[in-house]
Tab-separated table of C-alpha atoms and ligand atoms in Angstrom:
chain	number	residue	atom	x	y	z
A	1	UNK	CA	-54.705	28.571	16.437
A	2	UNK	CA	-51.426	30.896	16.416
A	3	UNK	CA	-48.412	29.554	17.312
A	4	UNK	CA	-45.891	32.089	19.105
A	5	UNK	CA	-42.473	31.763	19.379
A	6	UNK	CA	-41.122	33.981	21.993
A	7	UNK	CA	-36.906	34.403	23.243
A	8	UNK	CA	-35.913	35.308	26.465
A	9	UNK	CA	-39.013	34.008	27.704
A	10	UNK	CA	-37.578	34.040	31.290
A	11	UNK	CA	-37.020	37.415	31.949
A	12	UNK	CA	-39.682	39.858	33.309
A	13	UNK	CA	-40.642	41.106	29.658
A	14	UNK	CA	-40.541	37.829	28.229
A	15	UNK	CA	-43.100	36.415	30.530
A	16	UNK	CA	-45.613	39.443	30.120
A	17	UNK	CA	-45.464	38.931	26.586
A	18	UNK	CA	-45.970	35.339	26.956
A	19	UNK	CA	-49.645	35.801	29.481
A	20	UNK	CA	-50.757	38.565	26.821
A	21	UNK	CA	-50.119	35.878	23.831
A	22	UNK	CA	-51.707	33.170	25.752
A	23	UNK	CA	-54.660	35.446	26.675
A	24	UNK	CA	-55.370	35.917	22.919
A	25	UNK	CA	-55.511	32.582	22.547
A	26	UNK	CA	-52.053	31.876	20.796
A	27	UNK	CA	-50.284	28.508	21.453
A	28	UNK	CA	-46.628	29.334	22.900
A	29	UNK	CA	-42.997	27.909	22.066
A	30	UNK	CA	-40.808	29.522	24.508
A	31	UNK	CA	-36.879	29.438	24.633
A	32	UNK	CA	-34.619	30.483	27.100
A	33	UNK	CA	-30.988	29.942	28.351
A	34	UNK	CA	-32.092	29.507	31.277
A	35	UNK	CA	-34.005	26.449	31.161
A	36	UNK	CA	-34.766	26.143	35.039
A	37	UNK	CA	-36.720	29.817	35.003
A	38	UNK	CA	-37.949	28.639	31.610
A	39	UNK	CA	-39.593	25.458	33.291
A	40	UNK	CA	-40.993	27.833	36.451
A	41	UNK	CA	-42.836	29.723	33.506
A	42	UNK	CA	-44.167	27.570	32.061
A	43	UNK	CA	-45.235	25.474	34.999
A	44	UNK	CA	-47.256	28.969	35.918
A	45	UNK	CA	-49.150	29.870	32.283
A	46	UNK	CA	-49.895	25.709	32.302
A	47	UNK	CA	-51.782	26.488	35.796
A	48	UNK	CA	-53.048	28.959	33.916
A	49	UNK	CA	-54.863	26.563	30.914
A	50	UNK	CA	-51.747	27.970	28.049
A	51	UNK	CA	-51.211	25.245	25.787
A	52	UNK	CA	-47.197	26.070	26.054
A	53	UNK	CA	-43.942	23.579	25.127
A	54	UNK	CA	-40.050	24.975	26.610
A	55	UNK	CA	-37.001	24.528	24.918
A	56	UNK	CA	-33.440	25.740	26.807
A	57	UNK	CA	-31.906	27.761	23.595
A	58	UNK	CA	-28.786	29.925	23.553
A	59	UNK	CA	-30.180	32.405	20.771
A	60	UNK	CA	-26.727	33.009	20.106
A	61	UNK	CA	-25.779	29.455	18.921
A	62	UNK	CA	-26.956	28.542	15.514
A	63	UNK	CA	-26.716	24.743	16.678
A	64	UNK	CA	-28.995	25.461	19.333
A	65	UNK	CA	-31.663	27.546	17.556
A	66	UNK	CA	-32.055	24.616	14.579
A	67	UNK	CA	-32.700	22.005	17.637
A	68	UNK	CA	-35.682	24.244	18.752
A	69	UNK	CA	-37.153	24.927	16.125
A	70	UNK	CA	-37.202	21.449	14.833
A	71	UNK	CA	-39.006	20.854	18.342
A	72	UNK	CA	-41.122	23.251	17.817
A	73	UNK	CA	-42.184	22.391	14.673
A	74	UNK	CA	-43.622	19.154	15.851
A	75	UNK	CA	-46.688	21.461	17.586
A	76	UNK	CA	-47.448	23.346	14.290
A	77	UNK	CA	-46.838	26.357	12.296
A	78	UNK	CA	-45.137	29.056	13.952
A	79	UNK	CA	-47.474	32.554	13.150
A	80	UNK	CA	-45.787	34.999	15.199
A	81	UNK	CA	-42.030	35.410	16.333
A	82	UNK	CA	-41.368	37.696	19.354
A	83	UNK	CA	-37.506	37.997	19.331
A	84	UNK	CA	-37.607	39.421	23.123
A	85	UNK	CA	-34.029	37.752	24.303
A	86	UNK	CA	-31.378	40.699	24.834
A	87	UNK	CA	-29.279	41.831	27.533
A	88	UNK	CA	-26.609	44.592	28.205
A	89	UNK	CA	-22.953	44.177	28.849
A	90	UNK	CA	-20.500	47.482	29.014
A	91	UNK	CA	-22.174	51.173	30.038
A	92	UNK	CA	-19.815	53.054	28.024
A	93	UNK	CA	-17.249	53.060	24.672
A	94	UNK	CA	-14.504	53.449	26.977
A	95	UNK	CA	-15.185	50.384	28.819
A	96	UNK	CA	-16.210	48.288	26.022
A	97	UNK	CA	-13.539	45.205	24.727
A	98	UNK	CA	-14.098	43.677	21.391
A	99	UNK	CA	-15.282	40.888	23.331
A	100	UNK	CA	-17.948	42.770	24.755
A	101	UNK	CA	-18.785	44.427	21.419
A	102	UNK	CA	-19.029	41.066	19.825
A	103	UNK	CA	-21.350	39.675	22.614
A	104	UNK	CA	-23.642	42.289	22.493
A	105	UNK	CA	-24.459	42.572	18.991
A	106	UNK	CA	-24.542	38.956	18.761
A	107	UNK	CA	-27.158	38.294	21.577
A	108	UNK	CA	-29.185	42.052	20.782
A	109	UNK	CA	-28.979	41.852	16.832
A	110	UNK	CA	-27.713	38.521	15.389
A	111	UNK	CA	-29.687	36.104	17.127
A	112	UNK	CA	-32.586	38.082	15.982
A	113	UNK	CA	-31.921	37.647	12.384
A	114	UNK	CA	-30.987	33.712	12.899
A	115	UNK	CA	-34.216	33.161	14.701
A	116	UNK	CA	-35.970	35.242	12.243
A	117	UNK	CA	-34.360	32.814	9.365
A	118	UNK	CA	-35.158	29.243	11.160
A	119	UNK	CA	-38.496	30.394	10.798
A	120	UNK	CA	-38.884	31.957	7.563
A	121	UNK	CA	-41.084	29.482	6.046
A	122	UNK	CA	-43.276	29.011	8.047
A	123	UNK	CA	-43.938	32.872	8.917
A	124	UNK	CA	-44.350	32.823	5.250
A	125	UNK	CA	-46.926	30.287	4.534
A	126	UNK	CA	-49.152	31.383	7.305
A	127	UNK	CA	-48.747	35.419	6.642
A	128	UNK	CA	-47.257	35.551	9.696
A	129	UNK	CA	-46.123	38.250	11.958
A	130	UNK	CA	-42.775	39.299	14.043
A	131	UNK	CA	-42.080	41.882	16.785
A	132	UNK	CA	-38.520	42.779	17.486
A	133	UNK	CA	-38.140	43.617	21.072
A	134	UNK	CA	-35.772	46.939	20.779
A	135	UNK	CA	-34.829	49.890	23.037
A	136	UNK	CA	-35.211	53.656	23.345
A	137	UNK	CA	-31.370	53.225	23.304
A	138	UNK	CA	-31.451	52.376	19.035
A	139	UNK	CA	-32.248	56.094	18.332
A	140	UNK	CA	-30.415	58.065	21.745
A	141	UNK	CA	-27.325	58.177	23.512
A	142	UNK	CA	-28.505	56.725	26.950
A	143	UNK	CA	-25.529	54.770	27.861
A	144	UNK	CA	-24.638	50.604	26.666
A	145	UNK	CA	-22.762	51.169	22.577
A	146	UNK	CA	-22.763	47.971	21.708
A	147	UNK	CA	-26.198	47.129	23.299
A	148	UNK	CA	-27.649	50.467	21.365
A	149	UNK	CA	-25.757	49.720	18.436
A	150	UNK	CA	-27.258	46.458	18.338
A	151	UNK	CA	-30.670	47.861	18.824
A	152	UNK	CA	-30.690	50.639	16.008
A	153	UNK	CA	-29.912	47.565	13.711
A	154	UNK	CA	-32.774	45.701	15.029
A	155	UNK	CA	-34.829	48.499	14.284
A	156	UNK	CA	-33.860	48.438	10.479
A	157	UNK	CA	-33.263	44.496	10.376
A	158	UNK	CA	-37.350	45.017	11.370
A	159	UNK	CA	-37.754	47.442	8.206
A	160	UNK	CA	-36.054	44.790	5.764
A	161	UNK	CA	-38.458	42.006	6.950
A	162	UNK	CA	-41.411	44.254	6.591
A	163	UNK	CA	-40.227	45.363	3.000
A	164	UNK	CA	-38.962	42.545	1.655
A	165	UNK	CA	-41.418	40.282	3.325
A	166	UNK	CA	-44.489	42.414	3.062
A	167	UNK	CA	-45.785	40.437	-0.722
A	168	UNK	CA	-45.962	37.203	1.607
A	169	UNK	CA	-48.536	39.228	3.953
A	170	UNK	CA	-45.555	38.552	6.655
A	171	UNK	CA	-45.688	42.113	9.096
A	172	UNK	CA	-42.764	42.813	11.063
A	173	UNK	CA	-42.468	45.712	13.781
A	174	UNK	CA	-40.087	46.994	16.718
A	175	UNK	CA	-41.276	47.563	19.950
A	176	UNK	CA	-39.109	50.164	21.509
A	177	UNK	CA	-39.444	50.318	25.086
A	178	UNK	CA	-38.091	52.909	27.847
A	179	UNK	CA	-36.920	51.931	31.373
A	180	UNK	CA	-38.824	49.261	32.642
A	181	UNK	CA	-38.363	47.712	36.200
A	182	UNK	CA	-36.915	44.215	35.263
A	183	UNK	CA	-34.024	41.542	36.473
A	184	UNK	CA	-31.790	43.429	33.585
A	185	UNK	CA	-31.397	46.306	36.498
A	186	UNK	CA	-30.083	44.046	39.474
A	187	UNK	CA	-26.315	44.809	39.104
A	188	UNK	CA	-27.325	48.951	38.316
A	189	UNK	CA	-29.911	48.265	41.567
A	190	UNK	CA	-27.314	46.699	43.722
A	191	UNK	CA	-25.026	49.850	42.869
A	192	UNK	CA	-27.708	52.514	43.422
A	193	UNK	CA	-30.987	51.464	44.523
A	194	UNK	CA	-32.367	54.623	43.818
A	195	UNK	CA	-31.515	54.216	39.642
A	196	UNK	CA	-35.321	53.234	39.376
A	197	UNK	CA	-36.781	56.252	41.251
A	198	UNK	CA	-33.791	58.589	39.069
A	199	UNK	CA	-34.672	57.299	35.850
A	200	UNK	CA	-38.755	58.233	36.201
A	201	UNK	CA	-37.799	62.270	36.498
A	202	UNK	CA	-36.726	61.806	33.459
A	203	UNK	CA	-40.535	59.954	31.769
A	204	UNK	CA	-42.920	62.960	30.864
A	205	UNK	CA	-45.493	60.473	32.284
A	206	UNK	CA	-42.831	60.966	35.455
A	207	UNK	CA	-43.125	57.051	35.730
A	208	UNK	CA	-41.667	54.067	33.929
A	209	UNK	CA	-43.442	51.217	31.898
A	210	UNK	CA	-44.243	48.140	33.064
A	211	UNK	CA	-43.633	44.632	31.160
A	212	UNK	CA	-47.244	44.357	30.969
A	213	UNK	CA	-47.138	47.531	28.927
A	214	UNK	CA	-44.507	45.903	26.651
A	215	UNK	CA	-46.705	43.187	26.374
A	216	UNK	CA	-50.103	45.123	25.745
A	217	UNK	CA	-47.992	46.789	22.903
A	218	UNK	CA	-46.629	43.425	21.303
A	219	UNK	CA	-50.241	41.704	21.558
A	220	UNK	CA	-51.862	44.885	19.504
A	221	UNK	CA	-49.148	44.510	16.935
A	222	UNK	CA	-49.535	40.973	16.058
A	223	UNK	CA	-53.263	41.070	16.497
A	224	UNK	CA	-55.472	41.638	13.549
A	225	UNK	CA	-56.397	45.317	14.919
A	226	UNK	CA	-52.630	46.452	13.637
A	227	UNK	CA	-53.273	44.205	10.259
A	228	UNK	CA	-52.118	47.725	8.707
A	229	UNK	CA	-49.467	48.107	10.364
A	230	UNK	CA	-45.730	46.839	9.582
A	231	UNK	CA	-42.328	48.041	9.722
A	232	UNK	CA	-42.924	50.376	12.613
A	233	UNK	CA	-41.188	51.006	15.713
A	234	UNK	CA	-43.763	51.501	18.495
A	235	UNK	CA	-41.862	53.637	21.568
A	236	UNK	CA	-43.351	52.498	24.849
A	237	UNK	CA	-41.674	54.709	26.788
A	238	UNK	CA	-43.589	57.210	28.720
A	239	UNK	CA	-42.555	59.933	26.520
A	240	UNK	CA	-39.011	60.015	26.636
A	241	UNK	CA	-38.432	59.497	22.670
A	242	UNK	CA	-40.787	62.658	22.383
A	243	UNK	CA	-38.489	64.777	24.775
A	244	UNK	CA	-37.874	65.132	28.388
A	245	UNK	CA	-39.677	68.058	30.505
A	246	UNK	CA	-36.191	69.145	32.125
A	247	UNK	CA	-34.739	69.768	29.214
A	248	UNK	CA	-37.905	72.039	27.360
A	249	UNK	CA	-37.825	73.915	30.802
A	250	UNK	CA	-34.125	74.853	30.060
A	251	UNK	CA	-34.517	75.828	26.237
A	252	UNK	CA	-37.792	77.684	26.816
A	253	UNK	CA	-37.258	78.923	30.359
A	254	UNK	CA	-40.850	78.442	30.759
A	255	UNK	CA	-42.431	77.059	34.209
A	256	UNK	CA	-44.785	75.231	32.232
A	257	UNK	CA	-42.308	72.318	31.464
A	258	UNK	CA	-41.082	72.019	35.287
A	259	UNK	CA	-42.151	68.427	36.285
B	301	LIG	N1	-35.736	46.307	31.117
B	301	LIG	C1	-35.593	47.402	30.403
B	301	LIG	O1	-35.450	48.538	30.945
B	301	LIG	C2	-35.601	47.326	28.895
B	301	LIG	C3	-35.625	48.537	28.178
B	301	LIG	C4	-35.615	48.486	26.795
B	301	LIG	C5	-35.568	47.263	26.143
B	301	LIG	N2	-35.543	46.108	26.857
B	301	LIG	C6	-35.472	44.856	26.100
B	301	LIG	O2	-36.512	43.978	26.498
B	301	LIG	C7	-36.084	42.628	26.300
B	301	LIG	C8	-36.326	41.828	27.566
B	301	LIG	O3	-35.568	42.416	28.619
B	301	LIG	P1	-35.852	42.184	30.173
B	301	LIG	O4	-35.691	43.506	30.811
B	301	LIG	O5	-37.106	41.387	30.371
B	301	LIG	O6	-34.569	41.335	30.531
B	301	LIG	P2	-34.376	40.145	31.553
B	301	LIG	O7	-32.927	40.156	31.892
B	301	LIG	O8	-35.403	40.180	32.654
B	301	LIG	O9	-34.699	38.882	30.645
B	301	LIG	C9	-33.926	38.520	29.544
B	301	LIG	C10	-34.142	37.033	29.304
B	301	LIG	O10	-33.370	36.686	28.144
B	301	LIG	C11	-32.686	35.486	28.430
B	301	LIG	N3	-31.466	35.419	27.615
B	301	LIG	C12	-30.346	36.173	27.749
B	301	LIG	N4	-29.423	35.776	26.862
B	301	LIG	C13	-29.982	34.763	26.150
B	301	LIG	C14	-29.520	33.935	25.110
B	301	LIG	N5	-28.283	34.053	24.623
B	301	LIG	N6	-30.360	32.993	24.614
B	301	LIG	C15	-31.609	32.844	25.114
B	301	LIG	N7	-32.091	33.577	26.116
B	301	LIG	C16	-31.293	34.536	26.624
B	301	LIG	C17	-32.359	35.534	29.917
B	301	LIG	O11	-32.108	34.228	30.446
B	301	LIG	C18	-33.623	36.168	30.474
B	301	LIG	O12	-34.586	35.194	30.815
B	301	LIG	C19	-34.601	42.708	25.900
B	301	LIG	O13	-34.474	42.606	24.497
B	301	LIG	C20	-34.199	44.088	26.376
B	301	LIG	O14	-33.117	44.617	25.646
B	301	LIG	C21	-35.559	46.105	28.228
Protein backbone atom coordinates (compact mmCIF):
# COMPACT_ATOMS: atom_id res chain seq x y z
CA UNK A 1 0.00 0.00 0.00
CA UNK A 2 1.20 3.75 -0.82
CA UNK A 3 1.94 5.87 1.76
CA UNK A 4 1.17 9.73 1.05
CA UNK A 5 2.51 12.45 2.69
CA UNK A 6 0.52 15.49 2.08
CA UNK A 7 1.27 19.55 3.67
CA UNK A 8 -1.25 21.89 4.27
CA UNK A 9 -3.57 19.19 4.65
CA UNK A 10 -6.10 21.61 6.29
CA UNK A 11 -6.86 23.88 3.76
CA UNK A 12 -9.58 23.34 1.08
CA UNK A 13 -6.95 21.89 -1.53
CA UNK A 14 -5.22 19.93 0.92
CA UNK A 15 -8.22 17.98 1.93
CA UNK A 16 -9.39 17.23 -1.77
CA UNK A 17 -6.13 15.89 -2.39
CA UNK A 18 -6.22 13.91 0.67
CA UNK A 19 -10.17 12.02 -0.29
CA UNK A 20 -8.68 11.50 -3.96
CA UNK A 21 -5.40 9.72 -2.33
CA UNK A 22 -7.47 7.82 0.05
CA UNK A 23 -9.91 6.81 -2.74
CA UNK A 24 -6.97 5.16 -4.60
CA UNK A 25 -6.28 3.35 -1.86
CA UNK A 26 -3.08 5.22 -0.52
CA UNK A 27 -2.43 5.29 3.29
CA UNK A 28 -2.16 9.15 4.38
CA UNK A 29 0.40 11.14 6.71
CA UNK A 30 -0.98 14.52 6.89
CA UNK A 31 0.69 17.71 8.46
CA UNK A 32 -0.60 20.89 9.17
CA UNK A 33 0.00 24.02 11.38
CA UNK A 34 -3.02 23.93 12.28
CA UNK A 35 -3.39 20.89 14.20
CA UNK A 36 -7.12 21.47 15.42
CA UNK A 37 -8.44 21.60 11.48
CA UNK A 38 -5.85 18.88 10.97
CA UNK A 39 -7.66 16.63 13.67
CA UNK A 40 -11.39 17.70 12.08
CA UNK A 41 -9.87 16.08 8.81
CA UNK A 42 -8.91 13.48 9.74
CA UNK A 43 -11.72 12.65 12.11
CA UNK A 44 -13.89 12.97 8.60
CA UNK A 45 -11.65 10.60 5.95
CA UNK A 46 -11.47 8.04 9.32
CA UNK A 47 -15.51 8.09 9.04
CA UNK A 48 -14.74 7.57 5.82
CA UNK A 49 -12.60 3.93 6.29
CA UNK A 50 -8.84 6.13 5.31
CA UNK A 51 -6.25 4.50 7.17
CA UNK A 52 -4.78 8.24 8.02
CA UNK A 53 -2.17 9.39 11.11
CA UNK A 54 -1.91 13.72 11.80
CA UNK A 55 1.02 15.40 12.79
CA UNK A 56 0.80 19.51 13.65
CA UNK A 57 4.07 20.60 11.44
CA UNK A 58 5.23 24.14 10.69
CA UNK A 59 6.74 23.21 7.13
CA UNK A 60 8.81 26.07 7.67
CA UNK A 61 10.74 24.75 10.75
CA UNK A 62 13.34 22.19 10.03
CA UNK A 63 12.91 21.00 13.80
CA UNK A 64 9.44 20.41 13.17
CA UNK A 65 9.54 18.61 9.80
CA UNK A 66 12.37 15.88 11.27
CA UNK A 67 9.71 15.18 14.28
CA UNK A 68 7.10 14.20 11.57
CA UNK A 69 8.66 12.42 9.59
CA UNK A 70 10.23 10.30 12.20
CA UNK A 71 6.40 9.77 13.16
CA UNK A 72 5.60 9.00 10.12
CA UNK A 73 8.00 6.64 9.48
CA UNK A 74 6.73 4.36 12.14
CA UNK A 75 3.52 3.56 9.54
CA UNK A 76 5.84 2.69 6.57
CA UNK A 77 7.49 3.91 3.54
CA UNK A 78 6.45 7.14 2.34
CA UNK A 79 5.65 6.61 -1.84
CA UNK A 80 4.29 9.84 -2.69
CA UNK A 81 4.93 13.47 -1.30
CA UNK A 82 2.26 16.13 -2.09
CA UNK A 83 3.99 19.40 -0.93
CA UNK A 84 0.41 21.30 -1.00
CA UNK A 85 1.20 23.82 2.15
CA UNK A 86 1.54 27.55 0.74
CA UNK A 87 -0.04 30.72 1.38
CA UNK A 88 0.21 34.42 0.18
CA UNK A 89 1.35 37.41 2.10
CA UNK A 90 1.88 41.01 0.18
CA UNK A 91 -0.25 41.75 -3.34
CA UNK A 92 2.35 43.85 -4.74
CA UNK A 93 6.46 44.78 -4.86
CA UNK A 94 5.61 47.99 -3.45
CA UNK A 95 4.08 46.63 -0.44
CA UNK A 96 6.36 43.84 0.12
CA UNK A 97 9.10 44.11 3.39
CA UNK A 98 11.99 41.78 3.46
CA UNK A 99 10.11 40.18 6.07
CA UNK A 100 7.40 39.39 3.89
CA UNK A 101 9.76 38.34 1.07
CA UNK A 102 11.49 36.01 3.41
CA UNK A 103 8.16 34.44 4.65
CA UNK A 104 6.89 33.76 1.48
CA UNK A 105 9.58 32.02 -0.19
CA UNK A 106 10.21 30.17 2.87
CA UNK A 107 6.63 28.71 3.37
CA UNK A 108 5.93 28.56 -0.92
CA UNK A 109 9.54 27.27 -1.92
CA UNK A 110 11.82 26.23 1.00
CA UNK A 111 9.70 24.09 2.93
CA UNK A 112 9.15 22.27 -0.24
CA UNK A 113 12.68 21.36 -0.75
CA UNK A 114 13.16 20.45 3.19
CA UNK A 115 10.18 18.19 3.05
CA UNK A 116 11.29 16.90 -0.20
CA UNK A 117 14.87 16.06 1.60
CA UNK A 118 13.39 14.36 4.99
CA UNK A 119 12.06 12.06 2.64
CA UNK A 120 14.54 11.37 0.10
CA UNK A 121 15.20 7.89 0.96
CA UNK A 122 12.51 6.58 1.20
CA UNK A 123 10.94 8.16 -2.14
CA UNK A 124 14.00 6.54 -3.42
CA UNK A 125 13.80 3.01 -2.39
CA UNK A 126 10.21 2.67 -3.29
CA UNK A 127 10.45 4.67 -6.87
CA UNK A 128 8.41 7.00 -5.47
CA UNK A 129 6.58 9.97 -6.68
CA UNK A 130 6.11 13.91 -5.70
CA UNK A 131 3.67 16.63 -6.82
CA UNK A 132 4.54 20.19 -6.06
CA UNK A 133 1.44 22.13 -5.51
CA UNK A 134 2.33 25.52 -7.63
CA UNK A 135 0.39 28.45 -9.14
CA UNK A 136 -0.55 30.02 -12.47
CA UNK A 137 1.28 32.92 -10.68
CA UNK A 138 5.12 30.98 -11.32
CA UNK A 139 4.90 31.84 -15.09
CA UNK A 140 2.46 35.44 -15.04
CA UNK A 141 2.28 38.61 -13.43
CA UNK A 142 -1.10 38.16 -11.51
CA UNK A 143 -0.31 39.97 -8.41
CA UNK A 144 1.68 38.31 -4.83
CA UNK A 145 6.07 38.69 -5.92
CA UNK A 146 7.25 36.88 -3.41
CA UNK A 147 4.40 34.25 -3.44
CA UNK A 148 5.03 33.97 -7.51
CA UNK A 149 8.56 34.14 -7.08
CA UNK A 150 8.39 31.36 -4.82
CA UNK A 151 6.24 29.42 -7.16
CA UNK A 152 8.36 29.73 -10.48
CA UNK A 153 11.14 28.12 -8.24
CA UNK A 154 8.92 25.38 -7.26
CA UNK A 155 8.29 24.77 -10.70
CA UNK A 156 12.10 24.21 -11.49
CA UNK A 157 12.97 22.81 -7.86
CA UNK A 158 10.18 20.08 -9.52
CA UNK A 159 12.48 19.80 -12.79
CA UNK A 160 15.74 19.08 -10.62
CA UNK A 161 13.97 16.23 -8.71
CA UNK A 162 12.67 14.77 -11.88
CA UNK A 163 16.23 15.01 -13.55
CA UNK A 164 18.35 14.25 -11.04
CA UNK A 165 16.06 11.76 -9.45
CA UNK A 166 14.63 10.18 -12.53
CA UNK A 167 17.64 6.89 -12.49
CA UNK A 168 15.92 6.03 -8.99
CA UNK A 169 12.43 5.71 -10.97
CA UNK A 170 11.48 8.74 -8.42
CA UNK A 171 8.80 11.16 -10.80
CA UNK A 172 8.29 14.54 -9.70
CA UNK A 173 5.65 17.08 -11.26
CA UNK A 174 3.97 20.64 -10.56
CA UNK A 175 0.50 21.06 -10.48
CA UNK A 176 -0.23 24.58 -11.45
CA UNK A 177 -3.56 25.62 -10.57
CA UNK A 178 -5.72 28.89 -11.46
CA UNK A 179 -8.18 30.60 -9.05
CA UNK A 180 -9.82 28.23 -7.02
CA UNK A 181 -12.55 29.11 -4.37
CA UNK A 182 -10.62 28.31 -1.08
CA UNK A 183 -10.04 29.82 2.71
CA UNK A 184 -6.72 31.52 0.98
CA UNK A 185 -9.49 34.20 -0.47
CA UNK A 186 -11.23 35.24 2.94
CA UNK A 187 -9.31 38.53 3.55
CA UNK A 188 -9.60 39.38 -0.69
CA UNK A 189 -13.55 38.09 -0.01
CA UNK A 190 -14.08 40.20 3.00
CA UNK A 191 -12.70 43.25 0.83
CA UNK A 192 -14.74 42.52 -2.32
CA UNK A 193 -17.06 39.74 -2.27
CA UNK A 194 -17.47 39.86 -5.76
CA UNK A 195 -13.34 38.92 -6.42
CA UNK A 196 -14.70 35.28 -7.05
CA UNK A 197 -17.40 36.16 -9.64
CA UNK A 198 -14.43 38.93 -11.26
CA UNK A 199 -11.82 36.50 -11.48
CA UNK A 200 -14.09 33.75 -13.70
CA UNK A 201 -14.44 36.52 -16.77
CA UNK A 202 -11.21 36.13 -16.93
CA UNK A 203 -11.20 31.58 -17.27
CA UNK A 204 -11.86 30.74 -21.06
CA UNK A 205 -13.96 27.98 -19.40
CA UNK A 206 -15.62 31.47 -17.83
CA UNK A 207 -15.49 29.48 -14.44
CA UNK A 208 -12.86 28.63 -11.86
CA UNK A 209 -11.50 25.15 -10.68
CA UNK A 210 -12.49 23.45 -7.92
CA UNK A 211 -10.08 21.64 -5.24
CA UNK A 212 -11.51 18.51 -6.40
CA UNK A 213 -10.07 19.39 -9.78
CA UNK A 214 -6.66 19.97 -8.10
CA UNK A 215 -7.05 16.81 -6.63
CA UNK A 216 -8.28 14.75 -9.79
CA UNK A 217 -5.04 16.26 -11.36
CA UNK A 218 -2.57 15.23 -8.42
CA UNK A 219 -4.21 11.58 -8.18
CA UNK A 220 -3.53 11.05 -12.21
CA UNK A 221 0.01 12.19 -11.69
CA UNK A 222 1.06 9.90 -9.02
CA UNK A 223 -1.02 7.08 -10.35
CA UNK A 224 0.52 4.53 -12.61
CA UNK A 225 -1.59 5.99 -15.72
CA UNK A 226 1.10 9.13 -15.72
CA UNK A 227 4.08 6.39 -15.07
CA UNK A 228 5.52 8.44 -18.21
CA UNK A 229 5.20 11.35 -17.03
CA UNK A 230 7.74 13.52 -14.79
CA UNK A 231 9.00 16.89 -14.53
CA UNK A 232 5.87 18.51 -15.87
CA UNK A 233 3.84 21.28 -14.79
CA UNK A 234 0.16 20.39 -15.30
CA UNK A 235 -1.98 24.00 -15.48
CA UNK A 236 -5.40 23.39 -14.00
CA UNK A 237 -6.64 26.46 -14.69
CA UNK A 238 -9.53 26.75 -16.97
CA UNK A 239 -7.47 28.11 -19.66
CA UNK A 240 -5.99 31.07 -18.38
CA UNK A 241 -2.16 29.92 -18.97
CA UNK A 242 -3.37 29.40 -22.70
CA UNK A 243 -4.72 33.09 -22.94
CA UNK A 244 -7.68 35.01 -21.87
CA UNK A 245 -10.74 35.65 -24.42
CA UNK A 246 -10.74 39.55 -23.56
CA UNK A 247 -7.60 40.02 -24.49
CA UNK A 248 -7.68 37.88 -28.24
CA UNK A 249 -10.93 40.02 -28.75
CA UNK A 250 -8.72 43.20 -28.43
CA UNK A 251 -5.65 42.02 -30.64
CA UNK A 252 -7.88 40.44 -33.29
CA UNK A 253 -10.93 42.68 -33.05
CA UNK A 254 -12.84 39.68 -33.84
CA UNK A 255 -16.42 38.94 -32.12
CA UNK A 256 -15.50 35.48 -32.03
CA UNK A 257 -13.33 35.85 -28.81
CA UNK A 258 -16.11 38.03 -26.88
CA UNK A 259 -17.01 35.82 -23.83
N1 LIG B 1 -6.70 28.82 -3.78
C1 LIG B 1 -6.14 29.21 -4.91
O1 LIG B 1 -6.70 30.05 -5.68
C2 LIG B 1 -4.81 28.64 -5.33
C3 LIG B 1 -4.34 28.95 -6.62
C4 LIG B 1 -3.11 28.45 -7.01
C5 LIG B 1 -2.35 27.69 -6.13
N2 LIG B 1 -2.82 27.41 -4.89
C6 LIG B 1 -1.96 26.62 -4.01
O2 LIG B 1 -2.67 25.50 -3.50
C7 LIG B 1 -2.13 25.14 -2.23
C8 LIG B 1 -3.25 25.01 -1.22
O3 LIG B 1 -3.91 26.26 -1.12
P1 LIG B 1 -5.38 26.46 -0.53
O4 LIG B 1 -6.04 27.43 -1.42
O5 LIG B 1 -6.02 25.14 -0.23
O6 LIG B 1 -5.01 27.23 0.80
P2 LIG B 1 -5.67 27.18 2.24
O7 LIG B 1 -5.32 28.47 2.87
O8 LIG B 1 -7.11 26.74 2.18
O9 LIG B 1 -4.85 26.00 2.93
C9 LIG B 1 -3.49 26.08 3.19
C10 LIG B 1 -3.18 25.12 4.33
O10 LIG B 1 -1.76 25.18 4.55
C11 LIG B 1 -1.55 25.27 5.94
N3 LIG B 1 -0.27 25.95 6.19
C12 LIG B 1 0.02 27.26 5.99
N4 LIG B 1 1.27 27.52 6.40
C13 LIG B 1 1.78 26.34 6.85
C14 LIG B 1 3.01 25.97 7.42
N5 LIG B 1 3.98 26.86 7.62
N6 LIG B 1 3.19 24.67 7.77
C15 LIG B 1 2.20 23.76 7.59
N7 LIG B 1 1.01 24.06 7.09
C16 LIG B 1 0.80 25.33 6.71
C17 LIG B 1 -2.72 26.08 6.49
O11 LIG B 1 -2.91 25.85 7.89
C18 LIG B 1 -3.87 25.54 5.65
O12 LIG B 1 -4.48 24.42 6.25
C19 LIG B 1 -1.11 26.25 -1.88
O13 LIG B 1 0.20 25.81 -2.18
C20 LIG B 1 -1.53 27.39 -2.78
O14 LIG B 1 -0.47 28.26 -3.07
C21 LIG B 1 -4.04 27.87 -4.46
Amino acid sequence: MDLAVITGAAGDIGVAIAEALAGAGMQLGLLDKDGNALAKVVDRLRGAGALVTHHRCDVTDRADIATAAERISTDGTVSVLVNNAGGITSASLQSTSAEDWHRDIALNLDAAFMVFKVFEAPLIETSGSVVNIASVNASGVYGHPGYSSAKAGLVHLTEFMAVEYGRHGVRANAVAPGTVATQAWQERAERNPDVLEAARRWYPLKRIATPQDVANAVAFLVSPAASAITGTCLPVDCGLSAGTTALAATFSQSPDFDG
